Coordinates of N, CA and C in Angstrom, one line a residue:
X43 N 36.2 -19.5 -56.3 CA 37.5 -18.9 -56.3 C 38.4 -19.7 -55.5
X44 N 39.7 -19.9 -56.1 CA 40.7 -20.7 -55.4 C 41.4 -19.9 -54.4
X45 N 41.8 -20.5 -53.3 CA 42.6 -19.8 -52.3 C 44.1 -19.8 -52.7
X46 N 45.0 -19.3 -51.9 CA 46.4 -19.2 -52.2 C 47.0 -20.5 -52.3
X47 N 46.6 -21.5 -51.5 CA 47.2 -22.8 -51.5 C 46.9 -23.5 -52.8
X48 N 45.7 -23.4 -53.3 CA 45.3 -24.0 -54.6 C 46.1 -23.5 -55.7
X49 N 46.3 -22.1 -55.7 CA 47.0 -21.5 -56.8 C 48.5 -21.9 -56.8
X50 N 49.0 -22.2 -55.7 CA 50.5 -22.5 -55.6 C 50.7 -24.0 -55.9
X51 N 49.6 -24.8 -56.1 CA 49.8 -26.2 -56.5 C 49.5 -27.1 -55.3
X52 N 49.3 -26.5 -54.1 CA 49.0 -27.4 -53.0 C 47.6 -27.9 -53.0
X53 N 47.3 -28.6 -52.0 CA 45.9 -29.2 -51.9 C 45.1 -28.2 -51.1
X54 N 43.9 -27.9 -51.6 CA 43.0 -27.0 -50.9 C 42.3 -27.7 -49.7
X55 N 42.2 -27.0 -48.7 CA 41.6 -27.6 -47.5 C 40.3 -26.8 -47.2
X56 N 39.3 -27.5 -46.7 CA 38.0 -26.9 -46.4 C 37.8 -27.0 -44.9
X57 N 37.5 -25.8 -44.3 CA 37.3 -25.8 -42.8 C 36.0 -26.5 -42.5
X58 N 35.9 -27.3 -41.4 CA 34.7 -27.9 -41.0 C 33.6 -26.9 -40.6
X59 N 32.4 -27.2 -40.9 CA 31.3 -26.2 -40.6 C 31.1 -26.2 -39.0
X60 N 30.7 -25.0 -38.6 CA 30.5 -24.8 -37.1 C 29.3 -25.6 -36.7
X61 N 29.3 -26.0 -35.5 CA 28.0 -26.7 -35.0 C 26.9 -25.7 -35.0
X62 N 25.7 -26.3 -35.1 CA 24.5 -25.5 -35.2 C 24.3 -24.6 -33.9
X63 N 24.7 -25.2 -32.8 CA 24.5 -24.4 -31.5 C 25.3 -23.1 -31.5
X64 N 26.5 -23.1 -32.2 CA 27.3 -22.0 -32.2 C 26.8 -20.9 -33.1
X65 N 25.9 -21.2 -34.0 CA 25.4 -20.2 -34.9 C 24.2 -19.5 -34.4
X66 N 23.6 -20.0 -33.3 CA 22.4 -19.4 -32.8 C 22.7 -18.4 -31.7
X67 N 22.3 -17.1 -31.7 CA 22.7 -16.2 -30.7 C 22.1 -16.6 -29.3
X68 N 22.8 -16.1 -28.3 CA 22.4 -16.6 -26.9 C 21.0 -16.1 -26.6
X69 N 20.6 -14.9 -27.0 CA 19.3 -14.5 -26.7 C 18.1 -15.2 -27.3
X70 N 18.4 -16.1 -28.3 CA 17.3 -16.8 -28.9 C 17.3 -18.3 -28.5
X71 N 18.2 -18.7 -27.5 CA 18.1 -20.0 -27.1 C 16.9 -20.2 -26.2
X72 N 16.4 -21.5 -26.2 CA 15.2 -21.8 -25.5 C 15.4 -21.6 -24.0
X73 N 14.4 -21.2 -23.2 CA 14.5 -21.1 -21.8 C 14.5 -22.5 -21.2
X74 N 15.1 -22.6 -20.0 CA 15.2 -23.9 -19.4 C 13.8 -24.4 -19.1
X75 N 13.6 -25.7 -19.3 CA 12.3 -26.3 -19.1 C 12.3 -27.4 -18.1
X76 N 13.3 -27.5 -17.3 CA 13.4 -28.5 -16.3 C 12.5 -28.3 -15.1
X77 N 12.5 -29.2 -14.1 CA 11.6 -29.1 -13.0 C 11.9 -27.9 -12.2
X78 N 13.2 -27.6 -12.0 CA 13.6 -26.4 -11.2 C 13.0 -25.1 -11.8
X79 N 13.1 -25.0 -13.2 CA 12.5 -23.8 -13.9 C 11.0 -23.7 -13.7
X80 N 10.3 -24.9 -13.8 CA 8.9 -24.8 -13.6 C 8.5 -24.5 -12.2
X81 N 9.2 -25.0 -11.2 CA 8.9 -24.6 -9.8 C 9.2 -23.1 -9.6
X82 N 10.3 -22.6 -10.2 CA 10.6 -21.2 -10.0 C 9.5 -20.3 -10.6
X83 N 9.0 -20.7 -11.8 CA 8.0 -19.9 -12.4 C 6.7 -19.9 -11.6
X84 N 6.4 -21.1 -11.0 CA 5.2 -21.2 -10.2 C 5.3 -20.4 -9.0
X85 N 6.4 -20.4 -8.3 CA 6.6 -19.7 -7.1 C 6.5 -18.1 -7.3
X86 N 7.0 -17.7 -8.4 CA 7.0 -16.2 -8.7 C 5.9 -15.8 -9.6
X87 N 4.9 -16.6 -9.8 CA 3.8 -16.3 -10.6 C 2.9 -15.2 -9.9
X88 N 2.1 -14.4 -10.6 CA 1.3 -13.4 -9.9 C 0.4 -14.0 -8.9
X89 N -0.3 -15.1 -9.1 CA -1.2 -15.7 -8.1 C -0.5 -16.2 -6.9
X90 N 0.7 -16.8 -7.1 CA 1.5 -17.2 -6.0 C 1.9 -16.1 -5.1
X91 N 2.3 -14.9 -5.7 CA 2.6 -13.8 -4.9 C 1.4 -13.2 -4.2
X92 N 0.2 -13.2 -4.8 CA -1.0 -12.8 -4.2 C -1.3 -13.6 -3.0
X93 N -1.2 -14.9 -3.2 CA -1.4 -15.8 -2.1 C -0.5 -15.6 -0.9
X94 N 0.8 -15.2 -1.2 CA 1.7 -14.9 -0.1 C 1.3 -13.6 0.6
X95 N 0.8 -12.6 -0.2 CA 0.3 -11.4 0.4 C -0.9 -11.7 1.4
X96 N -1.8 -12.5 0.9 CA -3.0 -12.8 1.8 C -2.6 -13.5 3.0
X97 N -1.6 -14.5 2.9 CA -1.1 -15.2 4.1 C -0.4 -14.2 5.0
X98 N 0.4 -13.3 4.5 CA 1.0 -12.3 5.4 C 0.0 -11.4 6.2
X99 N -1.0 -11.0 5.4 CA -2.0 -10.1 6.1 C -2.8 -10.9 7.1
X100 N -3.2 -12.1 6.8 CA -3.9 -12.9 7.8 C -3.1 -13.2 9.0
X101 N -1.8 -13.5 8.8 CA -0.9 -13.7 9.9 C -0.7 -12.4 10.8
X102 N -0.6 -11.3 10.1 CA -0.5 -10.0 10.9 C -1.8 -9.7 11.7
X103 N -2.9 -10.0 11.1 CA -4.2 -9.7 11.8 C -4.3 -10.7 12.9
X104 N -3.9 -11.9 12.8 CA -4.0 -12.9 13.9 C -3.1 -12.5 15.0
X105 N -1.9 -12.0 14.7 CA -1.0 -11.5 15.7 C -1.5 -10.4 16.5
X106 N -2.2 -9.5 15.8 CA -2.8 -8.3 16.5 C -3.9 -8.8 17.5
X107 N -4.7 -9.7 17.0 CA -5.8 -10.3 17.9 C -5.2 -11.0 19.1
X108 N -4.1 -11.6 18.9 CA -3.5 -12.4 20.0 C -2.9 -11.5 21.0
X109 N -2.1 -10.4 20.6 CA -1.4 -9.6 21.6 C -2.3 -8.4 22.0
X110 N -3.4 -8.0 21.3 CA -4.3 -7.0 21.8 C -3.5 -5.7 22.1
X111 N -3.0 -5.0 21.1 CA -2.3 -3.7 21.4 C -3.2 -2.6 21.9
X112 N -4.5 -2.7 21.8 CA -5.4 -1.7 22.4 C -5.3 -1.7 23.9
X113 N -4.7 -2.7 24.5 CA -4.6 -2.7 26.0 C -3.7 -1.6 26.5
X114 N -2.9 -1.0 25.6 CA -2.0 0.1 26.0 C -2.8 1.3 26.4
X115 N -4.0 1.4 25.9 CA -4.8 2.5 26.3 C -5.2 2.4 27.8
X116 N -5.4 1.2 28.2 CA -5.8 1.0 29.6 C -4.6 0.8 30.6
X117 N -3.6 0.1 30.1 CA -2.4 -0.3 30.9 C -1.3 0.7 30.9
X118 N -1.3 1.6 29.9 CA -0.2 2.5 29.7 C 1.0 2.0 29.0
X119 N 1.9 2.9 28.7 CA 3.2 2.5 28.0 C 4.2 1.9 29.0
X120 N 5.0 0.9 28.5 CA 6.0 0.3 29.4 C 6.9 1.4 30.0
X121 N 7.1 1.3 31.3 CA 7.9 2.4 32.0 C 9.3 2.5 31.5
X122 N 9.9 1.4 31.0 CA 11.3 1.5 30.6 C 11.5 2.2 29.3
X123 N 10.4 2.6 28.6 CA 10.5 3.3 27.3 C 10.0 4.7 27.6
X124 N 10.9 5.7 27.4 CA 10.5 7.1 27.6 C 11.1 8.0 26.5
X125 N 10.5 9.1 26.4 CA 11.0 10.2 25.5 C 11.0 9.7 24.0
X126 N 12.1 10.1 23.3 CA 12.1 9.8 21.9 C 12.1 8.3 21.5
X127 N 12.7 7.5 22.4 CA 12.7 6.0 22.2 C 11.3 5.5 22.2
X128 N 10.5 6.0 23.1 CA 9.1 5.5 23.2 C 8.3 6.0 22.0
X129 N 8.5 7.2 21.5 CA 7.8 7.7 20.4 C 8.2 6.9 19.1
X130 N 9.5 6.6 19.0 CA 9.9 5.8 17.8 C 9.3 4.4 17.8
X131 N 9.4 3.8 19.0 CA 8.8 2.4 19.0 C 7.3 2.4 18.7
X132 N 6.6 3.5 19.3 CA 5.2 3.6 19.0 C 4.9 3.8 17.6
X133 N 5.7 4.6 16.9 CA 5.5 4.9 15.5 C 5.6 3.7 14.6
X134 N 6.7 2.9 14.9 CA 6.9 1.6 14.2 C 5.7 0.7 14.5
X135 N 5.3 0.5 15.7 CA 4.2 -0.3 16.1 C 2.9 0.1 15.4
X136 N 2.7 1.5 15.4 CA 1.5 2.1 14.7 C 1.5 1.6 13.2
X137 N 2.6 1.8 12.5 CA 2.6 1.4 11.1 C 2.3 0.0 10.9
X138 N 2.9 -0.9 11.7 CA 2.7 -2.4 11.6 C 1.2 -2.7 11.9
X139 N 0.6 -2.0 12.8 CA -0.8 -2.3 13.2 C -1.7 -1.9 12.1
X140 N -1.4 -0.8 11.4 CA -2.3 -0.3 10.3 C -2.2 -1.3 9.1
X141 N -1.1 -1.9 8.9 CA -1.0 -3.0 7.9 C -1.9 -4.2 8.3
X142 N -2.0 -4.4 9.6 CA -2.8 -5.5 10.0 C -4.2 -5.2 10.3
X143 N -4.7 -4.1 9.7 CA -6.1 -3.7 9.7 C -6.6 -3.1 11.1
X144 N -5.7 -2.7 11.9 CA -6.1 -2.0 13.2 C -6.6 -0.7 12.8
X145 N -7.8 -0.2 13.3 CA -8.4 1.1 12.9 C -7.5 2.2 13.4
X146 N -7.2 3.2 12.6 CA -6.4 4.3 12.9 C -7.0 5.2 14.1
X147 N -8.3 5.4 14.1 CA -8.8 6.2 15.3 C -8.3 5.7 16.6
X148 N -8.3 4.4 16.8 CA -7.8 3.8 18.1 C -6.4 4.2 18.3
X149 N -5.6 4.0 17.3 CA -4.1 4.3 17.4 C -3.9 5.8 17.6
X150 N -4.7 6.7 17.0 CA -4.5 8.1 17.2 C -4.9 8.5 18.6
X151 N -6.0 8.0 19.1 CA -6.4 8.2 20.5 C -5.3 7.8 21.4
X152 N -4.7 6.6 21.1 CA -3.6 6.1 22.0 C -2.4 7.0 21.9
X153 N -2.1 7.5 20.8 CA -0.9 8.4 20.6 C -1.1 9.7 21.5
X154 N -2.3 10.3 21.4 CA -2.6 11.5 22.2 C -2.6 11.2 23.7
X155 N -3.2 10.1 24.1 CA -3.2 9.7 25.5 C -1.9 9.4 26.1
X156 N -1.0 8.8 25.3 CA 0.3 8.5 25.8 C 1.4 9.6 25.7
X157 N 1.3 10.4 24.7 CA 2.4 11.4 24.4 C 1.9 12.8 24.4
X158 N 0.6 13.1 24.6 CA 0.1 14.4 24.5 C -0.2 14.8 23.1
X159 N -0.7 16.0 23.0 CA -1.3 16.5 21.7 C -0.2 16.6 20.6
X160 N 0.9 17.4 20.9 CA 1.9 17.7 19.9 C 2.8 16.4 19.5
X161 N 3.4 15.8 20.5 CA 4.2 14.7 20.3 C 3.3 13.5 19.8
X162 N 2.1 13.4 20.3 CA 1.2 12.3 19.8 C 0.9 12.5 18.3
X163 N 0.7 13.8 17.9 CA 0.4 14.0 16.5 C 1.6 13.7 15.6
X164 N 2.8 14.1 16.0 CA 3.9 13.7 15.2 C 4.2 12.2 15.1
X165 N 4.0 11.6 16.3 CA 4.2 10.1 16.3 C 3.2 9.4 15.4
X166 N 1.9 9.8 15.5 CA 0.9 9.2 14.7 C 1.0 9.4 13.3
X167 N 1.5 10.6 12.9 CA 1.7 10.9 11.4 C 2.8 10.1 10.9
X168 N 3.9 9.9 11.7 CA 5.0 9.1 11.3 C 4.6 7.6 11.1
X169 N 3.8 7.1 12.0 CA 3.3 5.8 11.9 C 2.3 5.6 10.7
X170 N 1.5 6.7 10.4 CA 0.6 6.7 9.3 C 1.3 6.5 8.0
X171 N 2.4 7.3 7.8 CA 3.1 7.3 6.5 C 3.9 6.0 6.4
X172 N 4.4 5.5 7.5 CA 5.1 4.2 7.5 C 4.2 3.1 7.2
X173 N 3.0 3.0 7.8 CA 2.1 1.9 7.5 C 1.6 2.0 6.1
X174 N 1.3 3.2 5.6 CA 0.8 3.3 4.3 C 1.8 2.9 3.3
X175 N 3.1 3.3 3.5 CA 4.2 2.8 2.6 C 4.4 1.3 2.6
X176 N 4.3 0.7 3.8 CA 4.4 -0.8 3.8 C 3.3 -1.4 3.1
X177 N 2.1 -1.0 3.3 CA 0.9 -1.6 2.6 C 1.0 -1.4 1.1
X178 N 1.4 -0.2 0.7 CA 1.5 0.1 -0.7 C 2.6 -0.7 -1.4
X179 N 3.7 -0.9 -0.7 CA 4.8 -1.7 -1.3 C 4.4 -3.2 -1.3
X180 N 3.8 -3.7 -0.3 CA 3.3 -5.1 -0.3 C 2.3 -5.3 -1.5
X181 N 1.4 -4.4 -1.6 CA 0.4 -4.6 -2.6 C 0.9 -4.4 -4.0
X182 N 1.9 -3.5 -4.2 CA 2.5 -3.3 -5.5 C 3.4 -4.5 -5.9
X183 N 4.1 -5.1 -5.0 CA 5.0 -6.2 -5.3 C 4.3 -7.5 -5.4
X184 N 3.3 -7.7 -4.6 CA 2.8 -9.1 -4.5 C 1.4 -9.2 -5.1
X185 N 0.7 -8.1 -5.2 CA -0.7 -8.2 -5.6 C -1.1 -7.5 -6.9
X186 N -0.3 -6.6 -7.4 CA -0.7 -5.8 -8.6 C -0.8 -6.6 -9.8
X187 N 0.1 -7.5 -10.1 CA 0.1 -8.3 -11.4 C -1.1 -9.2 -11.4
X188 N -1.5 -9.7 -10.3 CA -2.6 -10.7 -10.3 C -4.0 -10.0 -10.3
X189 N -4.1 -8.8 -9.7 CA -5.4 -8.1 -9.5 C -5.7 -7.2 -10.7
X190 N -4.7 -6.6 -11.3 CA -5.0 -5.7 -12.4 C -5.9 -6.3 -13.5
X191 N -5.6 -7.5 -14.0 CA -6.5 -8.1 -15.0 C -8.0 -8.3 -14.5
X192 N -8.2 -8.2 -13.2 CA -9.6 -8.4 -12.7 C -10.4 -7.1 -12.7
X193 N -9.7 -5.9 -13.0 CA -10.4 -4.6 -13.0 C -11.3 -4.5 -14.2
X194 N -12.4 -5.2 -14.2 CA -13.3 -5.2 -15.4 C -14.7 -4.5 -15.1
X195 N -15.1 -4.4 -13.9 CA -16.3 -3.8 -13.5 C -16.3 -2.3 -13.8
X196 N -17.5 -1.7 -13.9 CA -17.5 -0.3 -14.2 C -17.0 0.5 -13.0
X197 N -17.4 0.2 -11.8 CA -16.9 0.9 -10.6 C -15.4 0.7 -10.4
X198 N -14.9 -0.5 -10.6 CA -13.5 -0.8 -10.5 C -12.7 0.0 -11.5
X199 N -13.1 0.0 -12.7 CA -12.4 0.8 -13.8 C -12.4 2.2 -13.5
X200 N -13.5 2.8 -13.0 CA -13.6 4.2 -12.7 C -12.7 4.5 -11.5
X201 N -12.6 3.7 -10.5 CA -11.7 4.0 -9.4 C -10.3 3.9 -9.8
X202 N -9.9 2.9 -10.6 CA -8.6 2.7 -11.1 C -8.1 3.9 -12.0
X203 N -9.0 4.3 -12.8 CA -8.7 5.4 -13.7 C -8.5 6.7 -12.9
X204 N -9.3 6.9 -11.9 CA -9.1 8.1 -11.0 C -7.8 8.1 -10.3
X205 N -7.5 6.9 -9.7 CA -6.3 6.8 -8.9 C -5.0 6.9 -9.8
X206 N -5.1 6.4 -11.0 CA -4.0 6.3 -11.9 C -3.7 7.7 -12.5
X207 N -4.7 8.4 -12.9 CA -4.6 9.7 -13.6 C -4.4 10.9 -12.6
X208 N -5.1 10.8 -11.5 CA -5.2 11.9 -10.6 C -4.8 11.4 -9.2
X209 N -3.6 10.8 -9.1 CA -3.2 10.1 -7.9 C -3.2 11.0 -6.6
X210 N -2.5 12.1 -6.7 CA -2.3 13.0 -5.5 C -3.7 13.5 -5.1
X211 N -4.5 14.0 -6.0 CA -5.7 14.6 -5.7 C -6.7 13.6 -5.1
X212 N -6.7 12.4 -5.7 CA -7.6 11.4 -5.3 C -7.2 10.9 -3.9
X213 N -5.9 10.7 -3.6 CA -5.5 10.2 -2.3 C -5.7 11.3 -1.2
X214 N -5.5 12.6 -1.6 CA -5.8 13.6 -0.6 C -7.3 13.6 -0.2
X215 N -8.2 13.4 -1.2 CA -9.6 13.3 -0.8 C -9.9 12.1 0.0
X216 N -9.3 11.0 -0.3 CA -9.5 9.8 0.5 C -9.0 9.9 2.0
X217 N -7.9 10.7 2.1 CA -7.4 10.9 3.5 C -8.1 12.0 4.3
X218 N -8.6 13.0 3.6 CA -9.3 14.1 4.3 C -10.7 13.6 4.7
X219 N -11.4 12.8 3.9 CA -12.7 12.4 4.2 C -12.7 10.9 4.7
X220 N -13.0 10.7 6.0 CA -12.8 9.4 6.6 C -13.8 8.3 6.1
X221 N -14.5 8.5 5.0 CA -15.4 7.5 4.6 C -14.7 6.2 4.0
X222 N -13.5 6.4 3.5 CA -12.7 5.2 2.9 C -11.8 4.7 4.0
X223 N -11.9 3.4 4.3 CA -10.9 2.8 5.3 C -9.5 3.0 4.9
X224 N -8.6 3.2 5.9 CA -7.2 3.5 5.6 C -6.6 2.3 4.8
X225 N -6.8 1.1 5.2 CA -6.2 0.0 4.6 C -6.7 -0.2 3.2
X226 N -8.0 0.0 3.0 CA -8.6 -0.1 1.6 C -8.0 0.9 0.6
X227 N -7.8 2.1 1.1 CA -7.2 3.1 0.2 C -5.7 2.7 -0.1
X228 N -5.0 2.2 0.8 CA -3.6 1.8 0.6 C -3.5 0.7 -0.5
X229 N -4.3 -0.4 -0.4 CA -4.2 -1.5 -1.3 C -4.9 -1.2 -2.6
X230 N -5.9 -0.4 -2.7 CA -6.4 0.0 -4.0 C -5.4 0.9 -4.7
X231 N -4.7 1.8 -4.0 CA -3.7 2.6 -4.7 C -2.6 1.7 -5.2
X232 N -2.2 0.7 -4.5 CA -1.1 -0.2 -4.9 C -1.4 -0.9 -6.2
X233 N -2.7 -1.3 -6.4 CA -3.1 -2.0 -7.6 C -3.1 -1.0 -8.8
X234 N -3.4 0.3 -8.5 CA -3.4 1.3 -9.6 C -2.0 1.6 -10.1
X235 N -1.9 2.6 -11.0 CA -0.6 3.0 -11.5 C -0.1 4.3 -10.8
X236 N -0.6 4.5 -9.6 CA -0.2 5.7 -8.9 C 1.3 5.6 -8.5
X237 N 2.0 6.7 -8.5 CA 3.4 6.7 -8.1 C 3.6 6.7 -6.6
X238 N 4.8 6.4 -6.2 CA 5.1 6.4 -4.7 C 5.1 7.8 -4.1
X239 N 5.7 8.8 -4.8 CA 5.7 10.1 -4.2 C 4.4 10.7 -4.0
X240 N 3.5 10.8 -5.1 CA 2.1 11.3 -4.8 C 1.4 10.6 -3.7
X241 N 1.6 9.3 -3.6 CA 0.8 8.5 -2.6 C 1.3 8.9 -1.2
X242 N 2.6 8.9 -1.0 CA 3.1 9.2 0.4 C 2.9 10.7 0.7
X243 N 3.1 11.6 -0.2 CA 2.9 13.0 0.1 C 1.4 13.3 0.4
X244 N 0.5 12.7 -0.4 CA -0.9 13.0 -0.1 C -1.4 12.3 1.2
X245 N -0.8 11.2 1.5 CA -1.1 10.5 2.8 C -0.7 11.3 4.0
X246 N 0.6 11.9 3.9 CA 1.1 12.7 5.0 C 0.3 14.0 5.2
X247 N 0.0 14.7 4.1 CA -0.7 16.0 4.2 C -2.2 15.8 4.5
X248 N -2.8 14.8 3.8 CA -4.2 14.6 4.0 C -4.6 14.0 5.4
X249 N -3.7 13.4 6.0 CA -4.0 12.8 7.3 C -3.8 13.7 8.5
X250 N -3.3 14.9 8.3 CA -3.0 15.8 9.4 C -4.3 16.2 10.1
X251 N -5.3 16.8 9.5 CA -6.5 17.3 10.2 C -7.1 16.2 11.1
X252 N -7.4 15.0 10.5 CA -8.1 14.0 11.2 C -7.2 13.4 12.4
X253 N -5.9 13.2 12.1 CA -5.0 12.7 13.1 C -4.9 13.7 14.2
X254 N -4.8 15.0 13.9 CA -4.7 16.0 15.0 C -5.9 16.0 15.9
X255 N -7.1 15.9 15.3 CA -8.3 15.9 16.1 C -8.3 14.7 17.0
X256 N -8.0 13.5 16.6 CA -8.0 12.4 17.4 C -6.9 12.4 18.5
X257 N -5.7 13.0 18.1 CA -4.6 13.1 19.1 C -5.0 14.1 20.2
X258 N -5.7 15.2 19.9 CA -6.1 16.1 20.9 C -7.2 15.5 21.8
X259 N -8.1 14.8 21.1 CA -9.2 14.1 21.9 C -8.6 13.1 22.8
X260 N -7.6 12.4 22.4 CA -7.0 11.4 23.3 C -6.2 12.0 24.5
X261 N -5.6 13.2 24.2 CA -4.9 13.9 25.2 C -5.8 14.5 26.2
X262 N -7.0 14.9 25.8 CA -7.9 15.6 26.7 C -9.1 14.7 27.1
X263 N -8.9 13.4 26.9 CA -10.1 12.5 27.2 C -10.4 12.5 28.7
X264 N -9.5 12.9 29.6 CA -9.9 13.0 31.0 C -10.7 14.2 31.3
X265 N -10.9 15.1 30.4 CA -11.7 16.3 30.6 C -12.6 16.4 29.4
X266 N -13.7 15.6 29.3 CA -14.5 15.6 28.1 C -15.4 16.8 27.9
X267 N -15.4 17.7 28.9 CA -16.2 19.0 28.8 C -15.3 20.1 28.5
X268 N -14.0 19.9 28.3 CA -13.1 21.0 28.0 C -13.3 21.5 26.6
X269 N -13.0 22.8 26.3 CA -13.2 23.3 24.9 C -12.3 22.6 23.9
X270 N -11.1 22.2 24.3 CA -10.2 21.5 23.4 C -10.8 20.2 22.9
X271 N -11.4 19.4 23.9 CA -12.0 18.1 23.6 C -13.2 18.3 22.7
X272 N -14.0 19.3 23.0 CA -15.2 19.5 22.2 C -14.9 19.9 20.8
X273 N -13.9 20.8 20.6 CA -13.5 21.2 19.3 C -12.9 20.0 18.5
X274 N -12.1 19.2 19.2 CA -11.6 18.0 18.5 C -12.7 17.1 18.0
X275 N -13.7 16.9 18.8 CA -14.8 16.0 18.4 C -15.5 16.6 17.3
X276 N -15.6 17.9 17.2 CA -16.3 18.6 16.1 C -15.5 18.4 14.8
X277 N -14.2 18.5 14.9 CA -13.3 18.2 13.7 C -13.4 16.8 13.3
X278 N -13.7 15.9 14.2 CA -13.8 14.5 13.8 C -15.2 14.2 13.1
X279 N -16.2 14.9 13.6 CA -17.6 14.6 13.1 C -17.8 15.4 11.7
X280 N -17.3 16.6 11.6 CA -17.6 17.4 10.4 C -17.0 16.7 9.1
X281 N -15.7 16.3 9.1 CA -15.3 15.6 7.8 C -16.1 14.4 7.5
X282 N -16.5 13.6 8.5 CA -17.3 12.4 8.2 C -18.6 12.8 7.6
X283 N -19.2 13.9 8.1 CA -20.5 14.3 7.5 C -20.3 14.9 6.1
X284 N -19.2 15.6 5.9 CA -18.9 16.1 4.6 C -18.7 15.0 3.6
X285 N -17.9 14.0 4.0 CA -17.7 12.9 3.1 C -18.9 12.1 2.8
X286 N -19.8 12.0 3.7 CA -21.1 11.3 3.4 C -21.9 12.1 2.4
X287 N -21.9 13.4 2.5 CA -22.7 14.3 1.6 C -22.1 14.2 0.2
X288 N -20.7 14.3 0.1 CA -20.1 14.2 -1.2 C -20.3 12.9 -1.9
X289 N -20.2 11.8 -1.1 CA -20.5 10.5 -1.7 C -21.9 10.3 -2.2
X290 N -22.9 10.9 -1.4 CA -24.3 10.9 -1.9 C -24.5 11.6 -3.1
X291 N -23.8 12.8 -3.3 CA -24.0 13.6 -4.5 C -23.3 13.0 -5.7
X292 N -22.2 12.2 -5.5 CA -21.5 11.7 -6.6 C -22.0 10.3 -7.0
X293 N -22.9 9.8 -6.3 CA -23.3 8.4 -6.6 C -23.9 8.3 -8.1
X294 N -24.6 9.3 -8.6 CA -25.2 9.2 -9.9 C -24.1 9.3 -11.0
X295 N -23.0 10.1 -10.6 CA -21.9 10.3 -11.6 C -21.2 9.0 -11.7
X296 N -21.0 8.3 -10.6 CA -20.2 7.0 -10.7 C -21.0 5.9 -11.4
X297 N -22.3 5.9 -11.2 CA -23.2 4.9 -11.9 C -23.2 5.1 -13.4
X298 N -23.1 6.4 -13.8 CA -23.1 6.7 -15.3 C -21.9 6.4 -16.0
X299 N -20.8 6.1 -15.3 CA -19.5 5.9 -16.0 C -19.4 4.4 -16.4

């Protein structure tokens, strides 16, 4: 078909074709393949992030061994920190120490010894939730992508399925029965598909009985024959015994899966 210029006797002109690069949509252009792009992909790869997580945890554990926070139980709290400021600093230090694998019973006893039963319980619970959230976030951001493809064993798949489908219930059981280390439950949950809210809520609620028992025991440690101290020790021993019994009865069920 002739255009208007041809029909009027003029000379028809043909527009030059567009370059090939202008015909390809932006979303289909090839990704950059230079040295900077390869370095960026390597730094943000799942295994690089997992290596960073391991390095952070080893550094934190080394720092704890160097500064020995358990000396607070013998030396006492710094005198310049009192009241709410001391409780806040202790809660933050508590959370960081749990990330660095410091056992919670030591920290709970310290909270009770330094702040008494009630304030010690509140401070320890705040530190518990803070430390669990930090560990869960680190594991989720730096370790989940690398570790999830390794969940191939029967026991690992069973634990992952339980945490992913029944997150709140499973985490409540892990917190109520002290057979599972605190740090192990945190990082196992971070690798699973459990949500943030069920994890933090179950951690806060499930940690109350055990934390309260240790806080009371720490506050009454100077009177080991007092009824309060004896009741607290009973609350510490009974959940451990119940957890051992449940684990013994469930062993056949886990092996069959």
